[in-house]
Coordinates of C-alpha atoms in Angstrom, one line a residue:
Chain A
M1 CA -20.5 12.6 -24.7
S2 CA -17.5 10.4 -23.2
T3 CA -15.3 11.9 -26.4
H4 CA -15.9 15.2 -25.2
V5 CA -14.7 14.4 -21.5
L6 CA -11.8 12.6 -22.8
A7 CA -10.7 15.3 -25.6
A8 CA -8.2 17.0 -23.3
E9 CA -5.8 13.8 -23.8
D10 CA -3.6 13.4 -26.6
L11 CA -3.1 10.2 -27.1
S12 CA -2.9 10.2 -31.1
G13 CA 1.2 8.7 -30.4
F14 CA 0.1 5.3 -28.8
G15 CA -1.5 2.6 -30.3
T16 CA 0.4 3.4 -33.6
D17 CA 3.3 0.8 -32.9
P18 CA 3.8 -2.2 -35.1
W19 CA 3.8 -5.5 -33.9
W20 CA 7.4 -6.0 -33.9
L21 CA 7.9 -2.8 -31.5
I22 CA 5.1 -4.0 -29.5
V23 CA 6.9 -7.1 -28.9
I24 CA 10.1 -6.0 -28.2
K25 CA 8.5 -3.2 -25.4
V26 CA 6.3 -6.2 -23.9
L27 CA 10.0 -8.0 -23.6
F28 CA 12.0 -4.8 -22.6
I29 CA 9.3 -4.3 -19.5
F30 CA 9.3 -7.9 -18.5
V31 CA 13.0 -8.0 -18.5
F32 CA 13.2 -4.6 -16.7
L33 CA 10.9 -5.8 -14.0
V34 CA 12.6 -9.2 -13.5
L35 CA 16.3 -7.6 -13.6
S36 CA 14.7 -5.2 -11.0
V37 CA 13.7 -7.5 -8.3
L38 CA 16.7 -9.6 -8.7
L39 CA 18.6 -6.5 -7.9
T40 CA 16.6 -5.0 -5.6
M41 CA 16.6 -8.4 -3.6
W42 CA 20.6 -8.0 -3.8
A43 CA 20.6 -4.7 -3.1
E44 CA 17.9 -4.9 -0.1
R45 CA 20.2 -7.5 1.8
R46 CA 23.6 -5.7 0.7
I47 CA 22.3 -2.4 2.4
L48 CA 20.5 -4.0 5.1
G49 CA 23.8 -5.6 5.9
R50 CA 25.6 -2.4 5.6
M51 CA 22.9 -0.4 8.2
Q52 CA 23.3 -3.6 10.1
L53 CA 27.4 -3.5 9.9
R54 CA 28.0 -6.6 8.3
L55 CA 28.4 -7.4 4.8
G56 CA 25.5 -9.0 3.1
P57 CA 25.8 -11.5 0.2
N58 CA 29.0 -11.0 -1.4
R59 CA 29.8 -14.6 -3.0
H60 CA 27.7 -15.0 -6.1
G61 CA 29.3 -13.2 -8.8
P62 CA 30.6 -9.3 -8.8
F63 CA 30.0 -8.1 -5.2
G64 CA 27.1 -11.0 -4.8
L65 CA 25.2 -9.4 -8.0
L66 CA 23.9 -13.3 -8.9
Q67 CA 22.6 -13.4 -5.0
G68 CA 18.8 -13.4 -6.5
L69 CA 19.4 -15.5 -9.6
A70 CA 21.0 -17.9 -7.2
D71 CA 18.0 -18.0 -4.5
G72 CA 15.6 -18.5 -7.8
L73 CA 17.5 -21.3 -8.6
K74 CA 17.7 -23.2 -5.7
L75 CA 14.1 -22.6 -5.3
G76 CA 13.1 -24.0 -8.5
V77 CA 14.8 -27.2 -8.1
K78 CA 13.1 -28.0 -4.3
E79 CA 10.3 -30.0 -3.8
D80 CA 6.9 -28.8 -4.8
L81 CA 4.8 -29.6 -1.7
V82 CA 1.0 -30.0 -2.2
P83 CA 0.2 -30.4 1.8
K84 CA -2.8 -33.0 2.3
N85 CA -6.2 -30.8 3.3
V86 CA -5.3 -27.8 0.5
D87 CA -8.2 -27.1 -1.5
K88 CA -5.7 -28.2 -4.6
W89 CA -7.1 -26.3 -7.9
V90 CA -7.0 -22.9 -6.0
Y91 CA -3.6 -23.6 -4.3
I92 CA -1.9 -24.4 -7.1
L93 CA -3.4 -21.1 -9.1
A94 CA -3.4 -18.6 -6.3
P95 CA 0.7 -17.9 -7.1
A96 CA -0.1 -17.3 -10.7
A97 CA -3.2 -15.2 -9.6
A98 CA -0.7 -13.1 -7.4
S99 CA 2.0 -12.7 -9.9
A100 CA 0.4 -12.6 -13.2
P101 CA -1.4 -9.1 -12.7
A102 CA 1.6 -7.5 -10.8
F103 CA 3.4 -7.3 -14.4
I104 CA 0.6 -6.0 -16.2
S105 CA 0.5 -2.4 -14.3
F106 CA 3.9 -1.4 -15.8
A107 CA 2.6 -1.4 -19.4
I108 CA 1.5 2.3 -18.7
M109 CA 4.7 3.8 -16.8
P110 CA 6.3 6.1 -19.3
F111 CA 10.3 5.8 -19.2
G112 CA 10.7 8.4 -21.8
P113 CA 9.6 10.5 -24.8
Q114 CA 9.2 10.1 -28.2
V115 CA 12.3 8.2 -30.0
S116 CA 13.2 6.8 -32.9
I117 CA 13.4 3.1 -32.9
F118 CA 14.5 0.9 -36.2
G119 CA 13.5 4.0 -38.3
H120 CA 10.3 4.2 -36.2
Q121 CA 8.9 6.7 -34.0
T122 CA 7.8 5.9 -30.5
H123 CA 7.2 6.7 -27.3
L124 CA 9.3 5.0 -24.8
Q125 CA 6.1 3.6 -23.2
L126 CA 4.2 0.3 -24.0
T127 CA 0.7 2.3 -24.1
D128 CA -1.5 4.9 -22.7
L129 CA -5.0 4.9 -21.8
P130 CA -7.4 7.7 -20.8
V131 CA -8.2 5.6 -17.6
A132 CA -4.1 4.5 -17.1
V133 CA -3.9 5.0 -13.4
L134 CA -7.6 3.0 -13.2
L135 CA -5.7 0.2 -14.6
V136 CA -2.7 0.4 -12.0
L137 CA -5.1 0.4 -9.3
A138 CA -7.2 -2.6 -11.1
M139 CA -4.3 -4.6 -11.6
A140 CA -3.6 -4.0 -7.5
S141 CA -6.9 -5.6 -6.5
M142 CA -6.6 -8.3 -8.9
G143 CA -3.6 -9.4 -6.8
V144 CA -5.4 -9.4 -3.7
Y145 CA -7.2 -12.3 -5.3
G146 CA -3.8 -14.4 -5.4
F147 CA -3.1 -13.5 -1.2
V148 CA -6.5 -14.2 -0.3
L149 CA -7.0 -17.2 -2.2
A150 CA -3.4 -18.7 -1.4
G151 CA -4.5 -18.5 2.4
W152 CA -8.2 -19.9 2.0
A153 CA -6.9 -22.6 0.1
S154 CA -4.1 -23.7 2.4
G155 CA -5.9 -25.6 5.0
S156 CA -4.1 -23.6 7.7
P157 CA -5.0 -21.3 10.2
F158 CA -1.7 -19.5 10.1
A159 CA -2.6 -19.2 6.0
L160 CA -6.3 -18.2 6.4
L161 CA -5.6 -15.4 9.2
G162 CA -2.3 -14.3 6.8
G163 CA -4.3 -14.3 3.8
L164 CA -7.4 -12.4 5.4
R165 CA -4.8 -9.5 7.3
S166 CA -3.2 -9.1 3.8
S167 CA -6.4 -8.4 2.0
A168 CA -8.0 -6.2 4.7
Q169 CA -4.8 -4.2 4.6
V170 CA -4.3 -4.0 0.9
I171 CA -7.9 -2.9 0.4
S172 CA -7.6 -0.4 3.2
Y173 CA -4.7 1.1 1.8
E174 CA -5.7 1.0 -1.7
I175 CA -8.5 3.8 -1.0
A176 CA -6.3 6.3 0.9
M177 CA -3.7 5.7 -2.1
A178 CA -6.9 6.3 -4.7
L179 CA -8.0 9.6 -2.8
T180 CA -4.1 10.9 -2.9
F181 CA -4.4 10.4 -6.9
V182 CA -7.7 12.6 -7.3
A183 CA -5.4 15.9 -6.4
V184 CA -2.9 14.8 -9.1
F185 CA -5.7 14.6 -11.9
L186 CA -7.2 17.8 -10.6
Y187 CA -3.8 19.5 -11.5
A188 CA -3.1 17.6 -14.7
G189 CA -6.5 17.2 -15.9
T190 CA -5.8 13.5 -17.1
L191 CA -5.5 10.3 -16.0
S192 CA -3.0 9.3 -18.6
T193 CA 0.4 9.0 -17.3
S194 CA 2.2 10.8 -20.1
G195 CA -0.4 13.5 -20.1
I196 CA 0.5 13.7 -16.2
V197 CA 4.4 13.7 -16.9
D198 CA 3.7 16.2 -19.3
A199 CA 2.1 18.4 -16.8
Q200 CA 4.9 18.2 -14.3
E201 CA 7.1 20.3 -17.1
R202 CA 7.8 23.1 -14.7
L203 CA 7.0 21.9 -11.3
W204 CA 6.8 18.3 -9.8
F205 CA 3.3 17.5 -8.5
A206 CA 5.7 15.9 -5.1
V207 CA 6.5 19.8 -4.7
V208 CA 2.7 21.1 -5.1
L209 CA 0.8 18.6 -3.6
I210 CA 3.0 17.7 -0.7
P211 CA 0.1 16.1 1.5
S212 CA -0.4 13.9 -1.1
F213 CA 2.9 13.0 -1.7
L214 CA 3.6 12.0 1.7
I215 CA -0.1 10.2 2.0
Y216 CA 1.0 8.1 -0.8
M217 CA 4.4 7.4 0.1
V218 CA 2.7 5.8 3.6
T219 CA 0.2 3.8 1.5
M220 CA 2.6 2.9 -0.8
V221 CA 4.5 0.4 2.5
G222 CA 1.0 -0.1 3.2
E223 CA 0.0 -1.5 0.2
T224 CA 2.8 -3.5 -0.9
N225 CA 2.9 -5.3 2.6
R226 CA 6.3 -3.9 3.9
I227 CA 7.8 -3.1 7.0
P228 CA 6.7 -1.5 9.2
F229 CA 3.2 -2.5 7.7
D230 CA 4.4 -6.0 7.1
L231 CA 1.4 -7.6 9.5
P232 CA 0.3 -10.4 7.1
E233 CA 3.8 -11.9 7.0
G234 CA 4.7 -11.2 11.1
E235 CA 6.5 -14.1 11.6
G236 CA 6.1 -13.9 15.2
E237 CA 2.2 -14.2 15.3
L238 CA 1.7 -16.0 11.7
V239 CA 4.7 -17.9 10.6
G240 CA 5.0 -17.0 7.1
G241 CA 1.6 -15.2 6.6
Y242 CA -0.7 -16.7 3.3
H243 CA 2.8 -18.3 1.8
T244 CA 3.4 -20.6 4.9
E245 CA 2.1 -23.7 3.0
Y246 CA 4.0 -23.0 -0.5
S247 CA 7.4 -24.4 -1.5
S248 CA 9.2 -24.4 -4.4
M249 CA 8.6 -22.0 -7.4
K250 CA 5.2 -21.4 -5.8
F251 CA 6.6 -19.3 -3.1
A252 CA 9.0 -17.6 -5.4
M253 CA 6.2 -16.4 -7.3
F254 CA 4.8 -14.9 -4.2
F255 CA 7.9 -13.1 -3.5
L256 CA 7.8 -12.2 -7.0
A257 CA 4.6 -10.6 -7.0
E258 CA 5.6 -8.9 -3.8
Y259 CA 8.7 -7.2 -5.2
V260 CA 7.2 -6.5 -8.7
N261 CA 4.3 -4.6 -6.7
M262 CA 6.9 -3.0 -5.0
S263 CA 8.2 -1.7 -8.3
T264 CA 4.8 -1.0 -9.3
V265 CA 4.2 1.7 -6.8
C266 CA 7.7 3.1 -7.4
G267 CA 7.1 3.8 -10.7
L268 CA 4.0 5.4 -10.1
S269 CA 5.1 7.3 -7.5
V270 CA 8.1 8.7 -9.8
T271 CA 5.5 9.1 -12.8
L272 CA 2.9 10.8 -10.5
F273 CA 4.8 13.2 -8.0
L274 CA 8.2 13.2 -8.9
G275 CA 8.4 14.2 -12.8
G276 CA 8.0 11.0 -14.6
W277 CA 11.2 10.9 -17.0
R278 CA 12.3 14.4 -16.8
A279 CA 15.7 15.2 -15.4
P280 CA 15.8 17.0 -12.0
A281 CA 15.7 20.9 -11.7
P282 CA 19.7 21.7 -11.8
I283 CA 20.3 18.9 -14.5
S284 CA 18.0 20.2 -17.0
T285 CA 18.8 23.9 -16.7
I286 CA 22.7 23.2 -17.2
W287 CA 22.1 20.5 -20.1
P288 CA 18.7 21.5 -22.3
D289 CA 19.2 18.3 -23.9
A290 CA 18.8 15.7 -20.8
N291 CA 15.2 15.7 -21.5
T292 CA 15.7 14.4 -25.3
G293 CA 16.4 11.1 -26.7
W294 CA 17.1 7.8 -24.7
W295 CA 18.5 10.1 -21.9
P296 CA 15.5 10.4 -19.7
M297 CA 15.4 6.6 -19.4
L298 CA 18.0 7.0 -17.0
W299 CA 16.4 9.9 -15.1
F300 CA 13.3 7.7 -14.5
I301 CA 15.7 4.1 -13.5
A302 CA 17.5 6.9 -10.9
K303 CA 14.1 8.0 -9.4
F304 CA 13.3 4.8 -9.5
A305 CA 16.2 3.4 -7.7
M306 CA 16.2 6.4 -5.1
V307 CA 12.1 5.5 -3.7
M308 CA 13.2 1.9 -4.0
F309 CA 16.3 3.1 -1.4
I310 CA 13.3 4.5 0.9
F311 CA 11.7 1.0 1.1
I312 CA 14.9 -0.5 2.2
W313 CA 15.9 2.4 4.7
L314 CA 12.3 1.7 6.3
R315 CA 12.8 -1.8 6.8
A316 CA 16.3 -1.1 8.4
A317 CA 14.9 1.9 10.4
M318 CA 11.5 1.2 11.7
P319 CA 10.0 -2.0 13.9
R320 CA 6.6 -3.7 12.9
V321 CA 3.2 -1.8 13.9
R322 CA 0.4 -3.6 15.7
Y323 CA -2.5 -4.4 13.3
D324 CA -5.1 -2.1 15.1
Q325 CA -2.7 0.6 14.9
L326 CA -2.4 -0.1 11.2
M327 CA -6.3 -0.3 10.4
K328 CA -6.0 2.9 12.7
L329 CA -3.9 4.8 10.6
G330 CA -5.4 3.8 7.3
W331 CA -9.5 4.4 8.4
K332 CA -9.1 7.3 10.9
V333 CA -5.9 9.2 10.0
L334 CA -5.0 8.4 6.2
I335 CA -8.6 8.8 4.7
P336 CA -10.0 11.9 6.4
V337 CA -6.9 14.0 5.6
S338 CA -7.1 12.7 2.0
I339 CA -10.5 13.9 2.0
V340 CA -10.2 17.3 3.6
W341 CA -7.0 17.8 1.5
I342 CA -8.7 17.3 -2.1
I343 CA -11.5 19.6 -0.8
V344 CA -8.7 22.1 0.1
V345 CA -7.2 21.3 -3.6
A346 CA -10.1 21.9 -5.4
T347 CA -11.4 24.9 -3.8
M348 CA -8.1 26.4 -4.4
R349 CA -8.1 25.6 -8.2
A350 CA -11.6 26.5 -8.7
L351 CA -10.6 30.3 -7.3
R352 CA -7.9 30.6 -9.3
N353 CA -9.7 29.1 -12.9
A354 CA -12.6 32.0 -11.8
E355 CA -9.7 34.6 -11.3
A356 CA -11.5 35.6 -7.9
T357 CA -10.4 38.8 -6.2
T358 CA -8.4 39.0 -3.3
T359 CA -11.5 39.8 -0.7
T360 CA -13.0 36.5 -2.4
W361 CA -9.7 34.5 -1.3
L362 CA -9.6 36.3 2.2
V363 CA -13.0 35.5 2.7
V364 CA -12.8 31.6 1.6
V365 CA -9.6 31.3 3.2
G366 CA -10.9 32.8 6.5
A367 CA -14.1 30.7 6.3
G368 CA -12.0 27.5 6.1
L369 CA -9.2 28.6 9.0
A370 CA -12.5 29.6 11.1
A371 CA -14.4 25.9 10.2
A372 CA -11.1 23.9 11.1
L373 CA -11.0 25.5 14.2
V374 CA -14.4 25.1 15.5
A375 CA -13.9 21.5 14.4
L376 CA -10.4 21.2 16.4
Y377 CA -12.5 22.7 19.1
L378 CA -15.3 20.2 19.3
W379 CA -13.0 17.5 18.8
D380 CA -10.8 18.7 21.7
R381 CA -14.1 18.8 23.9
A382 CA -15.2 15.2 22.8
A383 CA -11.6 13.6 23.7
E384 CA -11.7 15.2 26.7
K385 CA -15.2 13.9 27.7
R386 CA -13.8 10.2 26.1
R387 CA -10.7 10.3 28.2
E388 CA -12.5 11.7 31.5
A389 CA -15.3 8.9 31.0
K390 CA -12.6 6.2 30.4
E391 CA -10.9 7.5 33.5
T392 CA -13.7 7.1 35.9
A393 CA -14.4 3.5 34.1
K394 CA -10.9 2.3 35.3
E395 CA -11.5 4.2 38.8
Q396 CA -14.7 2.2 39.2
E397 CA -13.2 -1.0 37.8
F398 CA -10.8 -0.9 40.2
A399 CA -12.6 -0.1 43.3
T400 CA -14.9 -2.7 42.1
L401 CA -12.0 -5.4 42.4
K402 CA -10.5 -4.4 45.2
A403 CA -13.2 -4.9 47.5
K404 CA -14.2 -8.5 45.9
P405 CA -11.6 -9.9 43.5
T406 CA -14.3 -12.5 42.0
A407 CA -16.7 -9.5 40.9
G408 CA -17.4 -10.3 37.1
G409 CA -17.0 -13.7 37.5
F410 CA -13.4 -14.1 36.8
P411 CA -11.3 -14.8 39.7
V412 CA -9.0 -11.7 39.5
P413 CA -5.3 -12.2 41.2
P414 CA -5.1 -9.4 44.3
L415 CA -4.8 -6.3 43.2
R416 CA -2.3 -5.6 45.9
A417 CA 0.4 -7.3 43.5
A418 CA 3.4 -4.4 43.4
H419 CA 3.4 -5.0 39.2
Y420 CA -0.2 -4.0 39.3
G421 CA 0.7 -0.7 40.1
S422 CA -1.3 -0.8 43.2
A423 CA 1.5 -0.4 45.5
V424 CA 2.2 2.9 43.6
R425 CA -1.4 3.7 44.2
D426 CA -2.1 2.6 48.0
A427 CA 0.9 4.9 48.6
L428 CA -0.4 7.9 47.1
E429 CA -4.0 7.4 48.7
A430 CA -2.6 6.2 52.3
P431 CA -2.9 9.3 54.7
R432 CA 0.3 11.7 54.4
P433 CA 2.0 11.5 58.0
E434 CA 1.1 14.1 60.0
R435 CA 4.0 16.9 59.8
G436 CA 6.2 16.7 62.9
T437 CA 6.1 13.1 63.4
S438 CA 9.0 11.3 62.8
A439 CA 9.9 8.4 60.2
K440 CA 10.5 6.0 62.8
E441 CA 7.0 6.0 64.1
V442 CA 5.5 5.9 60.2
T443 CA 7.2 2.8 59.4
G444 CA 6.7 1.6 62.5
A445 CA 10.4 0.2 63.1
Chain B
M1 CA -9.0 -0.2 -29.4
E2 CA -5.0 -0.5 -30.5
L3 CA -4.4 1.2 -27.2
Y4 CA -5.4 -1.7 -25.3
V5 CA -3.6 -4.6 -27.4
P6 CA -0.3 -4.0 -25.8
I7 CA -1.7 -4.7 -22.6
L8 CA -3.0 -8.1 -23.7
V9 CA 0.1 -9.1 -24.9
L10 CA 2.1 -8.0 -21.7
A11 CA -0.8 -10.0 -20.1
A12 CA -0.3 -13.3 -22.2
L13 CA 3.7 -13.2 -21.4
S14 CA 3.1 -12.7 -17.8
A15 CA 0.6 -15.3 -17.6
G16 CA 2.6 -17.5 -19.4
F17 CA 5.5 -16.8 -17.7
A18 CA 3.3 -17.7 -14.3
A19 CA 2.0 -21.1 -16.0
V20 CA 5.8 -22.1 -17.0
N21 CA 6.9 -21.3 -13.5
L22 CA 4.1 -23.8 -11.7
L23 CA 5.2 -26.4 -15.0
I24 CA 8.9 -26.1 -13.3
A25 CA 8.0 -26.4 -9.9
A26 CA 6.0 -29.2 -10.7
V27 CA 8.6 -31.2 -12.6
A28 CA 11.8 -30.1 -11.5
G29 CA 11.9 -30.8 -7.7
P30 CA 12.6 -34.6 -6.1
K31 CA 9.5 -36.0 -4.4
R32 CA 10.4 -37.6 -1.5
Y33 CA 6.8 -39.3 0.6
N34 CA 6.4 -38.3 4.1
R35 CA 3.6 -38.4 6.0
A36 CA 4.1 -35.3 8.5
K37 CA 5.4 -33.0 5.3
L38 CA 1.9 -33.4 4.5
E39 CA 0.4 -31.6 7.5
A40 CA -0.7 -28.3 7.7
Y41 CA 2.6 -26.4 9.6
E42 CA 1.5 -25.6 13.1
C43 CA 5.1 -24.9 14.6
G44 CA 5.3 -28.4 15.1
I45 CA 2.3 -29.6 17.1
E46 CA -0.6 -31.5 15.8
P47 CA -2.4 -29.1 13.1
T48 CA -5.9 -28.0 14.2
P49 CA -8.6 -29.6 12.5
Q50 CA -9.8 -27.3 9.5
P51 CA -13.4 -27.8 7.4
V52 CA -12.7 -28.0 4.0
G53 CA -12.7 -24.8 2.2
G54 CA -11.4 -22.9 4.9
G55 CA -11.9 -22.3 8.5
R56 CA -14.2 -19.8 10.6
F57 CA -12.4 -16.1 10.6
P58 CA -13.8 -12.9 12.3
I59 CA -16.4 -10.9 10.6
K60 CA -14.2 -7.6 10.8
Y61 CA -12.6 -8.9 7.7
Y62 CA -16.0 -8.8 5.8
L63 CA -16.8 -5.8 6.9
T64 CA -13.5 -4.0 5.9
A65 CA -14.5 -5.6 2.5
M66 CA -18.0 -4.2 2.6
L67 CA -16.3 -0.7 3.5
F68 CA -13.9 -0.9 0.8
I69 CA -16.4 -1.3 -2.1
V70 CA -18.4 2.1 -0.5
F71 CA -15.4 4.2 -0.4
D72 CA -14.0 2.6 -3.6
I73 CA -17.0 3.6 -5.5
E74 CA -17.3 7.1 -4.4
I75 CA -13.5 7.4 -5.5
I76 CA -13.9 6.2 -9.1
F77 CA -16.5 9.0 -9.1
L78 CA -14.2 11.5 -7.6
Y79 CA -11.8 10.6 -10.9
P80 CA -13.7 11.9 -13.7
W81 CA -14.7 14.8 -11.8
A82 CA -11.1 15.9 -11.0
A83 CA -9.7 15.1 -14.7
S84 CA -12.4 17.3 -16.1
F85 CA -12.2 19.8 -13.1
D86 CA -11.2 22.8 -14.8
R87 CA -14.4 23.1 -17.4
L88 CA -16.8 22.3 -14.7
G89 CA -16.0 25.7 -12.8
I90 CA -17.5 26.4 -9.4
F91 CA -20.9 24.3 -10.1
G92 CA -18.3 21.2 -10.2
L93 CA -16.6 22.4 -7.0
V94 CA -20.4 22.6 -5.0
E95 CA -21.6 19.4 -6.7
M96 CA -18.6 17.5 -5.4
V97 CA -18.3 19.0 -1.9
L98 CA -22.4 17.9 -1.5
F99 CA -21.4 14.2 -2.7
I100 CA -18.5 14.1 -0.3
V101 CA -19.9 15.1 2.6
T102 CA -23.2 12.7 1.7
V103 CA -20.6 9.8 2.2
L104 CA -18.8 11.7 4.9
V105 CA -21.8 11.4 7.0
A106 CA -21.8 7.7 6.4
Y107 CA -17.9 7.6 7.3
V108 CA -18.9 9.1 10.7
Y109 CA -21.8 6.7 11.1
I110 CA -19.7 3.6 10.6
W111 CA -16.6 5.6 12.9
R112 CA -19.3 6.3 15.7
R113 CA -21.0 2.9 15.6
G114 CA -17.3 1.3 16.0
G115 CA -17.1 -0.1 12.3
L116 CA -13.5 1.1 12.6
E117 CA -12.3 -0.3 15.5
W118 CA -9.8 -3.3 15.6
D119 CA -9.5 -4.9 19.2

């Protein structure tokens, strides 16, 4: 039965590589990720510098390109501190648990079509699975262990709260992120990344499924704990979050894990929504050979860098949100919107597959619009009611506290102070002066 | 099975890289003992005493983890449905809408009971 369901994918081009080719590809992915981390760090600091009207690092190597390497080396020769009340083994293994799964997701990223390497026909992709995208989600979840264990084992309240915040945030945004993929699978008819790229030959899913793409772009930032969603590391409240107690290479590995995770979500956005390794439309029309041979790798990396730039741009442009706002956005906005969008996409797709008549289309769309209007109306009424109830409660509390400042058990400062807004309120509540009385009489001057 | 072998190779390489890094961290740096350095960092004040194995934390995080499991299972169920949607036809659509509505009932219940509030 399972073979029947999976019959749609053609993965015959994978799993046939000789061992030396596997080793080459694995090394390539590893080097690609490490280099992308080093270059992203450099680019991030340079671009942030430019956006803030300063230079950014420009000392090490040409244009400061070796800055990331220098930072890594410096961290390598720093003292490896193990504070005294940590859970030692968990504390030491947590950085490895965070960084090791981060690399694995890239195994299924398609860099290009079939090419010939030393006379051997092979895909520019390490491997592909019938459940390829699921592997990425699984590895993202595995990475959470590193964060939460690091926070838990550090024996410090800041680290504990940072680790918990991080894990709660990542799993919350993972739900919304996983929901956006459903629409992609609906259109592609497969979970394998090479199949998804092939399905985007005519039109990118970022165009067909704009809401999914936009939700993915938001969850992508939440998933990697970046500004504006970098609450776990909010230094104003939590020092450094889960890695407060880490130093030396152990700290560097959390840093590495964060940037590799960024690379992974960027690569995934390119693969699932931006047409994968295929050249963007004007180039492929002018130049038919753009999608053959080794060129696709260039398009992949160019798109990858563009998405990465958005991350950096966000960091320069956005302030940090509050934690309750973050969770509210994830659970109360992104998830319901995703679910409704999936139902809309599935209905449209089913109607098209069934070759529905215009009348059916009109009836279904009309019914959908009517349902949406009714839901909006009910929502609006409920919101209005809640708002009124809140206002009344506030008025009552104000009246009670005004009459007796110690009501409720807590001594409350006098509500007449101007900064409570009561001066304004008193002025509004005060009886208006009679028409004709002069200002002198009212003020008593 | 051949499809999964390269992933294992990559996993071995990344795990090895992590292990080498931990080793470098333990070997390369200097060791200079200082009592104050070994305290948990709390901006310079005396650290809060923490019980072994982590202190207490708000129940909200536990609740979030439970909700995650509920919704993640729903999503995993959606994937095979989405991938073979074109072969299931209208029947598949109706069945899945019924399933999603069932889960949405639980979602609305959680929302109304304040399970999604953070304050």
